[in-house]
XYZ file of N, CA and C in Angstrom:
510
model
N 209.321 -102.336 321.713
C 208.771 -101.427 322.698
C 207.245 -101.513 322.740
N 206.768 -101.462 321.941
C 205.039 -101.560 321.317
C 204.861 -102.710 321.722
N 205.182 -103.928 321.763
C 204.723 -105.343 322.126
C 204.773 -105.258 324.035
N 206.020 -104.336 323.923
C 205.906 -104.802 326.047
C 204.743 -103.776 326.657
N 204.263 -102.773 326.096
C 203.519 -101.752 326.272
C 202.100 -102.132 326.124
N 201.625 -102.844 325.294
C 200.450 -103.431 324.499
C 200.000 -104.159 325.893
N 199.738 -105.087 326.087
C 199.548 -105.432 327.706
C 198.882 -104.388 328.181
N 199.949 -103.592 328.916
C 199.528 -102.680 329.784
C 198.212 -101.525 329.443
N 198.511 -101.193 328.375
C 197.314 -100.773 327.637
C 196.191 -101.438 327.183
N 196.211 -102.283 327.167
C 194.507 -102.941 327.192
C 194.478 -103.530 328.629
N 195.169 -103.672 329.796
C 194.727 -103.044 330.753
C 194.464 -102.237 331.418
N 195.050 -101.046 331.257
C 194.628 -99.608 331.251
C 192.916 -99.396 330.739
N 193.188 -99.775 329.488
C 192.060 -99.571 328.970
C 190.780 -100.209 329.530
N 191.008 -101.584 330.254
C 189.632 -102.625 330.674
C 189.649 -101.776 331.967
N 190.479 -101.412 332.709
C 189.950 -100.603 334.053
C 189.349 -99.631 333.808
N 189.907 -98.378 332.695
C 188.928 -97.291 332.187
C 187.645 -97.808 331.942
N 187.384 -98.931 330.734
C 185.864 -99.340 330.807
C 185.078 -99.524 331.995
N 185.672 -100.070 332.827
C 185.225 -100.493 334.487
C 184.747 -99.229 335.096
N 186.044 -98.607 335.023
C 185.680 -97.312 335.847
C 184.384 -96.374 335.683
N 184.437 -96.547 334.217
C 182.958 -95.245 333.410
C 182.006 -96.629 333.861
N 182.029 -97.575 333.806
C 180.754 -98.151 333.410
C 180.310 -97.869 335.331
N 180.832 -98.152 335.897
C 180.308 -97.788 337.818
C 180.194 -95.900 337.593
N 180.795 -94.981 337.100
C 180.311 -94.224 337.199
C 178.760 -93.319 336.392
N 178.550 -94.636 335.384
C 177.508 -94.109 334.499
C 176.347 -95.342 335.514
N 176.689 -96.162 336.110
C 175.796 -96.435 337.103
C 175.212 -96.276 338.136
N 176.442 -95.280 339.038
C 176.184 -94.707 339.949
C 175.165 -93.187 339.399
N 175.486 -92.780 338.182
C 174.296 -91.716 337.857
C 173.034 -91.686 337.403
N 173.437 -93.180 336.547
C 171.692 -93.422 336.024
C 171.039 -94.911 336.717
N 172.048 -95.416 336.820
C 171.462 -96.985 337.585
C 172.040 -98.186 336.377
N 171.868 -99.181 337.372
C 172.494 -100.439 336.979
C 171.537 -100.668 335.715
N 170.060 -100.762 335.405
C 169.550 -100.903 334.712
C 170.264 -100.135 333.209
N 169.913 -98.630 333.501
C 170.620 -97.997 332.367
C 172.257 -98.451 331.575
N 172.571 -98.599 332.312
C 173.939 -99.379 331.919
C 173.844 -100.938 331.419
N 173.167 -101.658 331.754
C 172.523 -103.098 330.990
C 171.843 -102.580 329.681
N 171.458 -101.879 329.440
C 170.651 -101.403 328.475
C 171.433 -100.738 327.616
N 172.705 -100.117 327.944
C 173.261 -99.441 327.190
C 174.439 -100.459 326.692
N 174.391 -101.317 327.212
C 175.566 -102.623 326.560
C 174.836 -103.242 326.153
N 173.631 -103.973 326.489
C 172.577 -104.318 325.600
C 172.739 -103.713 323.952
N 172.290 -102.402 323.876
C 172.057 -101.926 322.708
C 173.108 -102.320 321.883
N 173.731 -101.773 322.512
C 176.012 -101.881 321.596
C 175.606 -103.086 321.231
N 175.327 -104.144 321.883
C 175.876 -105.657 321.547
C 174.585 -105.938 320.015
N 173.652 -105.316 320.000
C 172.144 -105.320 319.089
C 172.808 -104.802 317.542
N 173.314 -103.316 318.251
C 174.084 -102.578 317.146
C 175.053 -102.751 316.213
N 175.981 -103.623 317.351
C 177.270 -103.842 316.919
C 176.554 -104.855 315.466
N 176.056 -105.992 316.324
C 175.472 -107.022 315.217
C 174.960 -106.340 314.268
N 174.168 -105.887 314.155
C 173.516 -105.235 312.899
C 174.480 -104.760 311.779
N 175.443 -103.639 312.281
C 175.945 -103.510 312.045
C 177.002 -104.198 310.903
N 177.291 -105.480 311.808
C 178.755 -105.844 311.185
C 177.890 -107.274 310.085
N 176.291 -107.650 310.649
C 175.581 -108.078 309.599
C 175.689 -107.661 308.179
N 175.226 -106.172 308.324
C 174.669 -105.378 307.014
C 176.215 -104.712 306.210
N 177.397 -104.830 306.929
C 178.539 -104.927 306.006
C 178.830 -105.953 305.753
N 178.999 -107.217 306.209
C 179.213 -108.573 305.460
C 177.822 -108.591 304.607
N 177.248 -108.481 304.427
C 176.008 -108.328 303.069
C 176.181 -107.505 302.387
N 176.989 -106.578 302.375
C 177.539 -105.326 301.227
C 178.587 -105.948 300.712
N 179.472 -106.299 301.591
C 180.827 -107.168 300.941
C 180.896 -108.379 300.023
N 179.653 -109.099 300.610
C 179.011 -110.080 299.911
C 178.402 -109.767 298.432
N 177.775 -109.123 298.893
C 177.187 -108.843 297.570
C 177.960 -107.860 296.293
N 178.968 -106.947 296.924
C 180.088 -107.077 296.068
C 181.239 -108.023 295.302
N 181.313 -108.986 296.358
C 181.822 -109.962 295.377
C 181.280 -110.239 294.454
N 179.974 -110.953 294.953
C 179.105 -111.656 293.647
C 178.913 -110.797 292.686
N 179.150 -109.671 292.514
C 178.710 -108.866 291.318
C 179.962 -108.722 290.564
N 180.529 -108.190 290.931
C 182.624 -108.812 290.756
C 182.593 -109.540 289.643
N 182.229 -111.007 290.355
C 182.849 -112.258 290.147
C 181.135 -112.610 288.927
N 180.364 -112.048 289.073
C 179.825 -112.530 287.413
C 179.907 -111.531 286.481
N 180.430 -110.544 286.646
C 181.133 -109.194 285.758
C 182.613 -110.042 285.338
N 183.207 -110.606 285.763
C 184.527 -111.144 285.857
C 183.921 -112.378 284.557
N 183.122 -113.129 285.063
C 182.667 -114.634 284.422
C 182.223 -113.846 283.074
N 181.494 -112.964 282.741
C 180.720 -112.298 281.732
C 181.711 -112.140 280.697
N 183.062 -111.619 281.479
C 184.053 -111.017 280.330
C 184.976 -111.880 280.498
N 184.893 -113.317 281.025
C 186.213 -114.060 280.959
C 187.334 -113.896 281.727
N 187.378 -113.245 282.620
C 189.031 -112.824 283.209
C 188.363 -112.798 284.492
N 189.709 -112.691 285.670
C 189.623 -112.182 286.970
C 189.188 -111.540 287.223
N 188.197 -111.768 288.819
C 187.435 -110.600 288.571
C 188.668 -109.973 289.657
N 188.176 -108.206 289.790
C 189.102 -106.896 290.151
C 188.647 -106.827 291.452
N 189.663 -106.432 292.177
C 189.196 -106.163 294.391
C 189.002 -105.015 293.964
N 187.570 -104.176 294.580
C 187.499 -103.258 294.578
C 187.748 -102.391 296.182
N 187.842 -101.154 295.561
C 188.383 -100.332 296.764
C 187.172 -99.843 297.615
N 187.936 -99.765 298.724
C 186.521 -98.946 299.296
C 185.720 -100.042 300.689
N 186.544 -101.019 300.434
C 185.862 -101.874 301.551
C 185.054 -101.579 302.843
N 184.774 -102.764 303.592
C 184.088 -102.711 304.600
C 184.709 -102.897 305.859
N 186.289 -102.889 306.042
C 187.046 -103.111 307.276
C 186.668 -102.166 308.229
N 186.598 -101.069 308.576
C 186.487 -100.258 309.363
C 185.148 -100.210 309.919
N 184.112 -100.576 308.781
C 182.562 -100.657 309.413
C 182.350 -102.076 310.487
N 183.129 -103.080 309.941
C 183.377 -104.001 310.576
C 184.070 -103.688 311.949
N 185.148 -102.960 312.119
C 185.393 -102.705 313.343
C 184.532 -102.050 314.311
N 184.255 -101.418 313.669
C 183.352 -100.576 314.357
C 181.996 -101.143 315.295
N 181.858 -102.306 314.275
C 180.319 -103.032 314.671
C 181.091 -103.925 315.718
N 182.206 -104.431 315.819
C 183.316 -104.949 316.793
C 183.066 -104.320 317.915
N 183.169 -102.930 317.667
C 183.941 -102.005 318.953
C 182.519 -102.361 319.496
N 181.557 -101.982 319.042
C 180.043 -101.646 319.267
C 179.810 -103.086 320.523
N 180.009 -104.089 320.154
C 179.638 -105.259 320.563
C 179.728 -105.279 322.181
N 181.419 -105.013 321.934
C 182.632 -105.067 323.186
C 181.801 -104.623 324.291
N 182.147 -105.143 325.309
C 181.313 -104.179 326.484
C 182.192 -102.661 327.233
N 181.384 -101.870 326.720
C 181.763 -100.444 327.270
C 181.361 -98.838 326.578
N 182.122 -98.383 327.490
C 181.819 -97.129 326.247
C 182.296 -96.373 325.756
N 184.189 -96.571 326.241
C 185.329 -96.299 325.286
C 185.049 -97.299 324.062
N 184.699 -98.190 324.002
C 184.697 -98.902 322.997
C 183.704 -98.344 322.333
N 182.166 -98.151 322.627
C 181.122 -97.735 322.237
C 181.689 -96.703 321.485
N 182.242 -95.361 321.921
C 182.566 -94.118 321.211
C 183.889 -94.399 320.179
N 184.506 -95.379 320.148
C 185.679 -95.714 319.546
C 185.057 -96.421 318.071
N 183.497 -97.451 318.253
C 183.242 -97.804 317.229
C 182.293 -97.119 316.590
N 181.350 -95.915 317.502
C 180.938 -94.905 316.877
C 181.904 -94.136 315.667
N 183.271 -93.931 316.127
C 183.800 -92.951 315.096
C 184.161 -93.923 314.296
N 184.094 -94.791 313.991
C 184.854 -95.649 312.827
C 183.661 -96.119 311.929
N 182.190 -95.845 312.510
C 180.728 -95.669 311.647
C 180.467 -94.002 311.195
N 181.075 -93.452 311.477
C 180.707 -91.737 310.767
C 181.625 -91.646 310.088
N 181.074 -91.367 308.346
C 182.070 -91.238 307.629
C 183.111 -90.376 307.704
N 182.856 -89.131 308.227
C 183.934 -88.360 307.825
C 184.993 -89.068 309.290
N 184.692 -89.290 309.967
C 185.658 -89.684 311.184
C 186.455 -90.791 310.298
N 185.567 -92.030 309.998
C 185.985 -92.943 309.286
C 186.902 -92.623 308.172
N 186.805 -92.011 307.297
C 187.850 -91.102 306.364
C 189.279 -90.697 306.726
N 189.029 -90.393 307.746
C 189.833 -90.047 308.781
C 190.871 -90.954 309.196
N 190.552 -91.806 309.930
C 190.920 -93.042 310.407
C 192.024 -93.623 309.113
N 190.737 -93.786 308.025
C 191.542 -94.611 307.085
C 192.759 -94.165 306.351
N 192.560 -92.445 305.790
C 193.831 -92.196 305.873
C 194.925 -92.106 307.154
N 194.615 -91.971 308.694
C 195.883 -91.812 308.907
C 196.646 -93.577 309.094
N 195.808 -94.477 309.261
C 196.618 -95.644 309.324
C 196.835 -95.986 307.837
N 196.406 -95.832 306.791
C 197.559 -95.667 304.979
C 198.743 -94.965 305.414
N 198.661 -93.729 305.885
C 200.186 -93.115 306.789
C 201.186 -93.960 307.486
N 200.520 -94.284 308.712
C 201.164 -95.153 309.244
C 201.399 -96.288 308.875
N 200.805 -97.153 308.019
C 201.301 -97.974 307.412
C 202.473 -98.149 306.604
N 202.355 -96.730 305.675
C 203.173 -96.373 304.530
C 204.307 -96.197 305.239
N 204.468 -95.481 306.531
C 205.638 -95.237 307.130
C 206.122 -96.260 307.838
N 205.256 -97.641 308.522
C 206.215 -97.877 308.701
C 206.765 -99.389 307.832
N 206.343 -99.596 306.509
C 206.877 -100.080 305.552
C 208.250 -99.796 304.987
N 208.147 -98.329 305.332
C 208.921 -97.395 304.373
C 210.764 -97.332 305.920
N 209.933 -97.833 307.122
C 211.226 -97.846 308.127
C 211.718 -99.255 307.873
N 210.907 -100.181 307.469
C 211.096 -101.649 307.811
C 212.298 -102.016 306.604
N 211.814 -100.960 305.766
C 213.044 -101.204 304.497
C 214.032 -99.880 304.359
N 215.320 -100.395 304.965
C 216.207 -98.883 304.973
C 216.388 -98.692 303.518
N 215.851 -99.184 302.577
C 216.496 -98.376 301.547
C 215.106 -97.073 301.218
N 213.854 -97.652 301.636
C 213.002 -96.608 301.771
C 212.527 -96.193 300.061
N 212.166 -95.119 299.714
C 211.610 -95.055 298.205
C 212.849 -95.363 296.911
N 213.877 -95.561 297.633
C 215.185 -95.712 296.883
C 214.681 -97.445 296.001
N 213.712 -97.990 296.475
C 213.593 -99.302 296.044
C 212.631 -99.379 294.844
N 211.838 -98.661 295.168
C 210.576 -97.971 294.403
C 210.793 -97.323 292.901
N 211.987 -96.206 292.723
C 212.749 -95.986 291.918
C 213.686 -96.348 291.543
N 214.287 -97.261 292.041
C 214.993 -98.288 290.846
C 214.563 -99.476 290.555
N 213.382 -99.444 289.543
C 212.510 -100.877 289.146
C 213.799 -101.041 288.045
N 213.222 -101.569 287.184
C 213.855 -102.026 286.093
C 213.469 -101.790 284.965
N 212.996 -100.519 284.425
C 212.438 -100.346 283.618
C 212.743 -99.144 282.780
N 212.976 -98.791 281.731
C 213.335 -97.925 280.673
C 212.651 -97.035 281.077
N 212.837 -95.542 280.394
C 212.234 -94.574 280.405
C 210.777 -94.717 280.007
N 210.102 -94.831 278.639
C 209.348 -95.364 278.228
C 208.576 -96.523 279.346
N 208.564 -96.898 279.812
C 207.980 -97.903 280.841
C 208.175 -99.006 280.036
N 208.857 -99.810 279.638
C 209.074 -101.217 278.808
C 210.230 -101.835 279.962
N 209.713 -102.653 280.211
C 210.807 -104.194 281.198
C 211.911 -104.508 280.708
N 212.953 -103.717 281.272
C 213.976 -104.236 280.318
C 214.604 -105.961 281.059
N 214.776 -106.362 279.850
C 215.110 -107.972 279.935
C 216.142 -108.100 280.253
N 216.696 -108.824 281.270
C 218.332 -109.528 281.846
C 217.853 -111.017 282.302
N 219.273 -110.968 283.124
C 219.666 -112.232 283.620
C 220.565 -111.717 284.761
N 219.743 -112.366 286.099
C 220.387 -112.455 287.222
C 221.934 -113.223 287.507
N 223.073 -112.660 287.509
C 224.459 -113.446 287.727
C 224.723 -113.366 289.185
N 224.866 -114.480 289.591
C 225.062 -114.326 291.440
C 226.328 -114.856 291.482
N 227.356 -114.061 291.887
C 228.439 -114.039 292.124
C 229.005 -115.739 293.166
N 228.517 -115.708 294.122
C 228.316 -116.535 294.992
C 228.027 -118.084 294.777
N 227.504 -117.855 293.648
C 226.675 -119.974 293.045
C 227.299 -120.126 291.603
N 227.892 -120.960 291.242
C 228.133 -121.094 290.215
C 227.366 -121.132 289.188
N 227.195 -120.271 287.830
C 226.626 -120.544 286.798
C 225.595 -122.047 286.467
N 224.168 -121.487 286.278
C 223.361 -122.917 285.900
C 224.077 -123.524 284.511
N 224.078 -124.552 284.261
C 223.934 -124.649 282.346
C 222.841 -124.367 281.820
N 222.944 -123.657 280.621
C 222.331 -123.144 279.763
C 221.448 -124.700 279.210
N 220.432 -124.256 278.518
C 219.703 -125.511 277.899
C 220.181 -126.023 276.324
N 220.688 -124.637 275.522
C 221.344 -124.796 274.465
C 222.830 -124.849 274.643
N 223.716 -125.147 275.668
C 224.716 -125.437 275.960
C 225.240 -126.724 274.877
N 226.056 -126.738 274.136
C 226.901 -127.768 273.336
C 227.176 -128.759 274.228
N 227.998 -128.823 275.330
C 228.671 -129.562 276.251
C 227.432 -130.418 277.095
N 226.689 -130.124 277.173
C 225.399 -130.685 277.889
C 225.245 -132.300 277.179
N 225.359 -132.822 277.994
C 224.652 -134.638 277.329
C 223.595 -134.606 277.310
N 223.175 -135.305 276.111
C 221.661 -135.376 275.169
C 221.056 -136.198 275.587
């Protein structure tokens, strides 16, 4: 349903841009409106500059914290996706977009955002698999949290041989 709809909505949406951008011209002038996509496109860049240089420079600090102590280095949380969109939206020409990548640069909006698509995500992970948290709670693991050890038997394929099998030729 979402895929045949999608279309229509980002055409919906490019006529809405159309539409505001002739009516914010017809009030302030063609100039003002060059100027105001101008800026977005200045902003956006800056923008999505000065988070790939945060991201950047989180790695590298990572990854010689990682080298220092020998091991992998750790993804930290907290990224820069949303500032990145935002400097996206900023770029785009308009000013649904403009106000769309405004809120995804104010934190608390941004906060916002990010939890409700973890929601929507979570949910629809949680549709994509009918067994739902039922999968989640039955790991395999003891009370105590210790892995308990088996062996997969698949009804369906006949038994591998074992490596200490007697019958096996040497």
């Amino acid at each position: 349903m979402t895929r045949k709809l999608l279309p229509l909505a980002i055409a919906a949406w490019a006529v809405l841009e159309i539409w505001l951008l002739i009516l914010v011209a017809d009030a302030a002038g063609g100039l003002a409106v060059f100027g105001l996509l101008a800026g977005g496109v200045v902003l956006g860049a800056y923008v999505i500059k000065r988070a790939g240089r945060r991201a950047w420079q989180r790695l590298t600090r990572s990854m010689q914290a990682a080298g220092a102590q020998g091991a992998a280095p750790e993804a930290e949380g907290g990224g820069n996706g949303l500032t990145m969109l935002g400097g996206l939206l900023l770029m785009v020409p308009g000013l649904l977009s403009d106000a769309a990548g405004l809120l995804c640069l104010f934190p608390p909006t941004r906060a916002l955002i990010r939890k409700a698509a973890a929601r929507r995500i979570e949910r629809a992970a949680g549709a994509a698999n009918p067994l739902g948290d039922a999968m989640r709670q039955a790991r395999m693991r003891q009370p105590d949290g210790k892995v308990v050890q088996g062996e997969v038997i698949r009804e369906d394929q006949p038994p591998a041989p074992r490596a200490d099998d007697p019958q096996l030729p040497r």
